């Protein structure tokens, strides 16, 4: 787009501003360049970069700072990419392998890890699938008149709850329960499992319907929960320490707290052909995010399920250290979701 010297100047100004939050003047720039250039020449080059919208001068006598357009050019063309060390990769692999066989817990772990590794807010969402069905149900007696109910969907969602029983879950009770679920629950869309369906089971159970009703009611609740989309946001308060956001942080936090609009955006992203995206500044589709850098990845797994994972931070995040960590965490999650197990590279 422009010559080596202008690119070097823009890169130095952007790096300096990311590190310090302060503008960089021509005199300091002269000492930072690897070759000799006069202050007058530097000022001319800075004036040109300002004229094309890459630098701005917030005070008449101050230095220059990067614009939103400059951040995009910096990330795409100038940013020195810092590879993670083998030790850092191993730490990420170990943290994400703990719940590698449970997609929702894996995404939750990855979102926590993203927030810790970047100092940004993080999120994960699981897109509602109206066609998802119950794949299996298990009832595990735990003593004391209680049992653990576990439900698995075709889309890989696992839900569980502890039920209080009015009778002992003996072999006959468990047999009746599994026969019933096989007849009216397994293979049925989550949206169709409700109390009306359970009531239709009364003739099949006879008097046992009263003993089994607490478990069947819990199963209805689990199916309803699994049938809804999920959006979890972590580390929102970390945005308060990112001074570049200024007063816009409060409208951003209100936007994140309401969730519905963000969930809609993530669902729309999940429906596109994009696997990953980095939206900078005005590239973000909503007003409250116009001062942010938002990285998103989409995952498709278990044939029918879609999910997203990402971070939201200010435009002045340390891209060269943050983006490699985000990339590696997202790639590892993708591998684990695809293979259903831990993959070490």
Coordinates of C-alpha atoms in Angstrom, one line a residue:
X1 CA 0.0 0.0 0.0
X2 CA 2.9 2.3 0.7
X3 CA 6.7 2.1 1.1
X4 CA 8.9 0.5 3.6
X5 CA 9.6 3.7 5.6
X6 CA 6.0 4.6 6.0
X7 CA 5.1 1.1 7.0
X8 CA 7.9 1.1 9.6
X9 CA 6.7 4.4 11.0
X10 CA 3.1 3.2 11.2
X11 CA 4.3 0.0 12.9
X12 CA 6.4 1.8 15.5
X13 CA 3.6 4.3 16.3
X14 CA 1.1 1.5 16.7
X15 CA 3.4 -0.7 18.8
X16 CA 4.2 2.2 21.0
X17 CA 0.6 3.2 21.5
X18 CA -0.4 -0.3 22.3
X19 CA 2.3 -0.6 24.9
X20 CA 1.9 2.9 26.5
X21 CA -1.4 4.5 25.5
X22 CA 0.7 7.6 24.6
X23 CA 1.2 9.3 21.2
X24 CA 4.6 9.1 19.6
X25 CA 6.3 12.3 18.3
X26 CA 8.8 12.7 15.4
X27 CA 11.8 13.2 17.6
X28 CA 11.3 9.9 19.4
X29 CA 10.6 8.2 16.2
X30 CA 13.9 9.2 14.7
X31 CA 15.8 7.4 17.5
X32 CA 13.7 4.3 17.1
X33 CA 14.1 3.7 13.3
X34 CA 17.0 1.5 12.3
X35 CA 18.3 4.1 9.9
X36 CA 19.0 7.8 9.9
X37 CA 16.1 10.1 8.9
X38 CA 15.5 13.8 9.8
X39 CA 12.6 14.9 12.0
X40 CA 11.3 16.9 9.1
X41 CA 11.1 13.8 6.9
X42 CA 9.4 11.9 9.7
X43 CA 6.8 14.7 10.1
X44 CA 6.1 14.7 6.4
X45 CA 5.6 10.9 6.4
X46 CA 3.3 11.2 9.5
X47 CA 1.3 13.9 7.8
X48 CA 0.8 11.6 4.8
X49 CA -0.3 8.7 7.0
X50 CA -2.8 11.1 8.6
X51 CA -4.1 12.3 5.3
X52 CA -5.0 8.7 4.3
X53 CA -6.7 8.1 7.6
X54 CA -4.1 5.9 9.4
X55 CA -2.9 8.4 12.0
X56 CA -4.6 11.1 14.1
X57 CA -3.3 13.9 16.2
X58 CA -5.5 14.4 19.3
X59 CA -3.7 17.6 20.4
X60 CA -2.1 20.3 18.2
X61 CA 1.4 19.9 19.7
X62 CA 1.1 16.2 20.4
X63 CA 2.4 13.1 18.6
X64 CA 0.3 10.8 16.5
X65 CA -1.8 7.7 17.5
X66 CA -3.2 5.0 15.2
X67 CA -6.8 5.1 13.9
X68 CA -9.2 2.2 13.6
X69 CA -8.0 1.7 10.0
X70 CA -4.4 1.6 11.2
X71 CA -5.1 -1.3 13.6
X72 CA -6.5 -3.4 10.7
X73 CA -3.5 -2.6 8.5
X74 CA -1.2 -3.4 11.4
X75 CA -2.8 -6.8 12.1
X76 CA -2.9 -7.8 8.5
X77 CA 0.6 -6.5 7.4
X78 CA 2.9 -5.3 10.1
X79 CA 2.3 -7.3 13.3
X80 CA 5.2 -9.5 14.4
X81 CA 3.5 -12.9 15.1
X82 CA 4.9 -14.4 18.3
X83 CA 4.7 -18.2 18.3
X84 CA 3.8 -19.9 21.6
X85 CA 6.5 -21.8 23.3
X86 CA 6.2 -25.6 23.7
X87 CA 5.5 -25.1 27.4
X88 CA 2.6 -22.7 26.7
X89 CA 1.1 -25.1 24.2
X90 CA 1.4 -27.9 26.7
X91 CA -0.4 -25.9 29.4
X92 CA -3.3 -25.1 27.0
X93 CA -3.5 -28.7 25.9
X94 CA -3.6 -30.0 29.5
X95 CA -6.2 -27.4 30.5
X96 CA -8.5 -28.3 27.6
X97 CA -8.1 -32.0 27.8
X98 CA -9.9 -32.3 31.1
X99 CA -13.4 -32.1 29.6
X100 CA -12.5 -33.0 26.0
X101 CA -15.3 -35.5 25.8
X102 CA -18.0 -33.1 27.0
X103 CA -18.5 -30.4 24.3
X104 CA -20.2 -27.8 26.5
X105 CA -17.7 -28.1 29.4
X106 CA -14.9 -28.0 26.9
X107 CA -16.2 -24.7 25.5
X108 CA -16.6 -23.3 29.0
X109 CA -13.0 -24.3 29.9
X110 CA -11.8 -22.6 26.7
X111 CA -13.7 -19.4 27.4
X112 CA -12.2 -19.3 30.9
X113 CA -8.8 -19.9 29.4
X114 CA -9.2 -17.2 26.8
X115 CA -10.2 -14.6 29.4
X116 CA -7.2 -15.5 31.5
X117 CA -4.7 -15.5 28.6
X118 CA -5.9 -12.2 27.0
X119 CA -7.2 -10.0 29.8
X120 CA -10.4 -9.6 27.8
X121 CA -14.0 -10.6 28.1
X122 CA -14.7 -14.0 26.6
X123 CA -17.8 -15.9 25.6
X124 CA -19.1 -19.1 24.2
X125 CA -22.4 -19.9 22.7
X126 CA -24.2 -23.1 21.7
X127 CA -26.7 -22.5 18.9
X128 CA -30.2 -23.8 19.4
X129 CA -30.9 -26.8 17.2
X130 CA -34.6 -27.4 16.8
X131 CA -34.0 -30.9 15.4
X132 CA -31.8 -32.2 18.2
X133 CA -33.1 -35.4 19.8
X134 CA -32.6 -37.4 22.9
X135 CA -29.9 -40.1 22.3
X136 CA -29.8 -41.7 25.7
X137 CA -31.0 -41.5 29.3
X138 CA -29.4 -43.1 32.4
X139 CA -30.7 -43.2 36.0
X140 CA -28.0 -43.9 38.6
X141 CA -29.2 -44.7 42.2
X142 CA -27.1 -42.8 44.7
X143 CA -28.6 -43.9 48.1
X144 CA -30.6 -41.9 50.6
X145 CA -33.7 -41.9 48.4
X146 CA -31.9 -40.1 45.5
X147 CA -30.8 -40.8 42.0
X148 CA -28.7 -39.1 39.4
X149 CA -30.5 -38.5 36.1
X150 CA -28.3 -38.0 33.0
X151 CA -29.5 -37.2 29.5
X152 CA -27.5 -37.1 26.3
X153 CA -28.7 -35.6 23.0
X154 CA -27.7 -36.4 19.5
X155 CA -26.0 -33.0 19.3
X156 CA -23.7 -34.0 22.2
X157 CA -25.4 -31.9 24.9
X158 CA -25.2 -33.6 28.3
X159 CA -27.5 -32.5 31.1
X160 CA -27.9 -34.0 34.6
X161 CA -29.8 -33.5 37.8
X162 CA -30.3 -35.2 41.2
X163 CA -33.8 -36.5 41.8
X164 CA -35.5 -37.3 45.1
X165 CA -37.4 -40.6 44.9
X166 CA -40.4 -41.7 46.8
X167 CA -39.5 -45.4 46.5
X168 CA -36.4 -47.6 46.2
X169 CA -35.1 -47.7 42.6
X170 CA -34.9 -51.5 42.5
X171 CA -34.3 -53.6 39.4
X172 CA -37.9 -53.7 38.5
X173 CA -38.2 -49.9 38.8
X174 CA -35.1 -49.3 36.6
X175 CA -36.4 -51.8 34.0
X176 CA -39.8 -50.0 33.9
X177 CA -38.0 -46.6 33.6
X178 CA -35.7 -47.7 30.7
X179 CA -38.6 -49.4 28.8
X180 CA -40.6 -46.2 29.1
X181 CA -37.8 -43.9 27.9
X182 CA -37.1 -46.3 25.0
X183 CA -40.8 -46.1 23.9
X184 CA -41.5 -42.4 24.3
X185 CA -38.3 -40.4 24.8
X186 CA -35.3 -41.8 22.9
X187 CA -35.1 -40.4 19.4
X188 CA -37.8 -37.7 20.1
X189 CA -37.0 -34.0 19.4
X190 CA -36.2 -32.1 22.6
X191 CA -39.0 -29.6 21.8
X192 CA -41.6 -32.4 21.8
X193 CA -40.8 -33.7 25.3
X194 CA -43.1 -32.1 27.8
X195 CA -45.6 -32.9 30.6
X196 CA -48.3 -33.8 28.1
X197 CA -46.0 -36.5 26.6
X198 CA -45.3 -37.8 30.1
X199 CA -49.0 -37.9 30.9
X200 CA -49.5 -40.1 27.9
X201 CA -47.2 -42.6 29.6
X202 CA -49.6 -43.2 32.5
X203 CA -51.3 -46.3 30.9
X204 CA -47.9 -47.9 30.4
X205 CA -46.9 -47.5 34.0
X206 CA -50.1 -48.0 35.9
X207 CA -49.6 -47.3 39.6
X208 CA -45.8 -46.8 39.1
X209 CA -46.5 -43.5 37.4
X210 CA -46.7 -41.8 40.9
X211 CA -43.3 -43.2 41.9
X212 CA -41.7 -42.2 38.6
X213 CA -43.3 -38.8 38.1
X214 CA -40.5 -36.8 39.9
X215 CA -37.9 -38.4 37.6
X216 CA -40.0 -37.9 34.4
X217 CA -40.6 -34.2 35.4
X218 CA -36.9 -33.7 35.9
X219 CA -36.3 -35.3 32.5
X220 CA -38.7 -32.8 30.9
X221 CA -36.8 -29.9 32.5
X222 CA -33.4 -31.3 31.3
X223 CA -34.8 -31.6 27.7
X224 CA -36.1 -28.1 27.8
X225 CA -32.7 -26.8 29.1
X226 CA -30.8 -28.7 26.4
X227 CA -33.2 -27.5 23.7
X228 CA -32.4 -23.9 24.3
X229 CA -29.3 -22.0 23.0
X230 CA -26.6 -21.1 25.5
X231 CA -24.6 -17.9 25.8
X232 CA -22.0 -17.5 28.6
X233 CA -19.9 -14.4 29.0
X234 CA -16.8 -14.3 31.3
X235 CA -14.5 -11.5 32.5
X236 CA -16.7 -8.5 31.6
X237 CA -15.2 -6.5 34.5
X238 CA -11.8 -6.8 32.8
X239 CA -13.0 -4.3 30.2
X240 CA -13.2 -1.7 32.9
X241 CA -9.4 -1.6 33.1
X242 CA -9.0 -1.1 29.3
X243 CA -8.7 2.7 29.2
X244 CA -9.0 2.9 25.4
X245 CA -12.7 2.1 25.7
X246 CA -13.3 5.3 27.7
X247 CA -16.9 6.0 28.6
X248 CA -18.1 3.6 25.9
X249 CA -17.3 0.7 28.3
X250 CA -20.6 1.3 30.1
X251 CA -22.8 0.9 27.1
X252 CA -20.7 -2.1 26.1
X253 CA -21.2 -3.7 29.5
X254 CA -25.0 -3.0 29.3
X255 CA -25.0 -4.6 25.8
X256 CA -23.3 -7.7 27.1
X257 CA -25.5 -8.0 30.2
X258 CA -28.7 -8.1 28.1
X259 CA -27.2 -11.0 25.9
X260 CA -30.1 -11.2 23.5
X261 CA -28.5 -9.0 20.8
X262 CA -25.1 -10.7 21.1
X263 CA -26.7 -14.1 21.0
X264 CA -28.5 -13.1 17.7
X265 CA -25.2 -11.9 16.2
X266 CA -23.4 -15.1 17.1
X267 CA -26.2 -17.2 15.7
X268 CA -26.0 -15.2 12.5
X269 CA -22.2 -15.7 12.4
X270 CA -22.7 -19.5 13.0
X271 CA -24.9 -19.6 9.9
X272 CA -22.2 -18.1 7.6
X273 CA -19.4 -19.9 5.8
X274 CA -16.7 -18.2 8.0
X275 CA -14.8 -20.3 10.5
X276 CA -13.0 -17.5 12.2
X277 CA -13.2 -13.7 12.1
X278 CA -11.5 -10.7 13.7
X279 CA -13.7 -7.6 13.7
X280 CA -11.9 -4.3 14.5
X281 CA -13.7 -1.1 15.3
X282 CA -16.4 -0.1 12.9
X283 CA -16.2 -3.6 11.3
X284 CA -18.3 -4.8 14.3
X285 CA -22.0 -4.9 13.4
X286 CA -23.4 -3.1 16.5
X287 CA -22.8 0.4 17.8
X288 CA -21.8 -0.7 21.3
X289 CA -18.9 -2.7 19.9
X290 CA -17.4 0.0 17.6
X291 CA -14.4 0.6 19.9
X292 CA -13.6 -3.1 20.3
X293 CA -11.6 -5.9 18.8
X294 CA -13.7 -9.0 18.6
X295 CA -12.3 -12.4 17.7
X296 CA -14.8 -15.2 16.9
X297 CA -14.5 -18.9 15.9
X298 CA -17.3 -21.2 14.8
X299 CA -17.4 -24.9 15.4
X300 CA -19.6 -27.6 13.9
X301 CA -19.6 -31.0 15.7
X302 CA -21.7 -34.1 16.2
X303 CA -23.1 -33.6 12.8
X304 CA -25.9 -31.2 13.9
X305 CA -24.4 -28.9 16.6
X306 CA -22.9 -25.4 16.1
X307 CA -21.1 -23.3 18.7
X308 CA -19.0 -20.1 18.8
X309 CA -16.2 -19.0 21.0
X310 CA -14.4 -15.7 21.2
X311 CA -13.1 -12.6 23.0
X312 CA -14.0 -8.9 23.2
X313 CA -11.4 -6.3 24.1
X314 CA -10.5 -2.8 23.4
X315 CA -8.8 -1.8 20.1
X316 CA -5.5 -1.3 22.0
X317 CA -5.0 -5.0 23.0
X318 CA -1.5 -6.4 22.5
X319 CA -2.3 -8.2 19.2
X320 CA 1.1 -9.8 18.7
X321 CA 0.9 -11.8 22.0
X322 CA -2.9 -12.2 22.3
X323 CA -3.9 -13.4 18.8
X324 CA -1.4 -16.3 18.8
X325 CA -2.9 -17.5 22.1
X326 CA -6.5 -17.1 20.8
X327 CA -5.6 -18.9 17.6
X328 CA -4.0 -21.9 19.4
X329 CA -6.8 -22.2 21.9
X330 CA -9.4 -22.1 19.1
X331 CA -7.5 -24.6 17.0
X332 CA -7.2 -27.0 20.0
X333 CA -10.9 -26.7 20.7
X334 CA -11.7 -27.5 17.1
X335 CA -9.5 -30.6 17.1
X336 CA -11.0 -31.8 20.3
X337 CA -14.6 -31.3 19.1
X338 CA -13.9 -32.9 15.8
X339 CA -12.1 -36.0 17.2
X340 CA -14.0 -36.3 20.5
X341 CA -10.8 -36.7 22.4
X342 CA -7.5 -35.2 23.3
X343 CA -5.1 -34.4 20.5
X344 CA -1.6 -33.2 21.3
X345 CA 0.5 -31.4 18.8

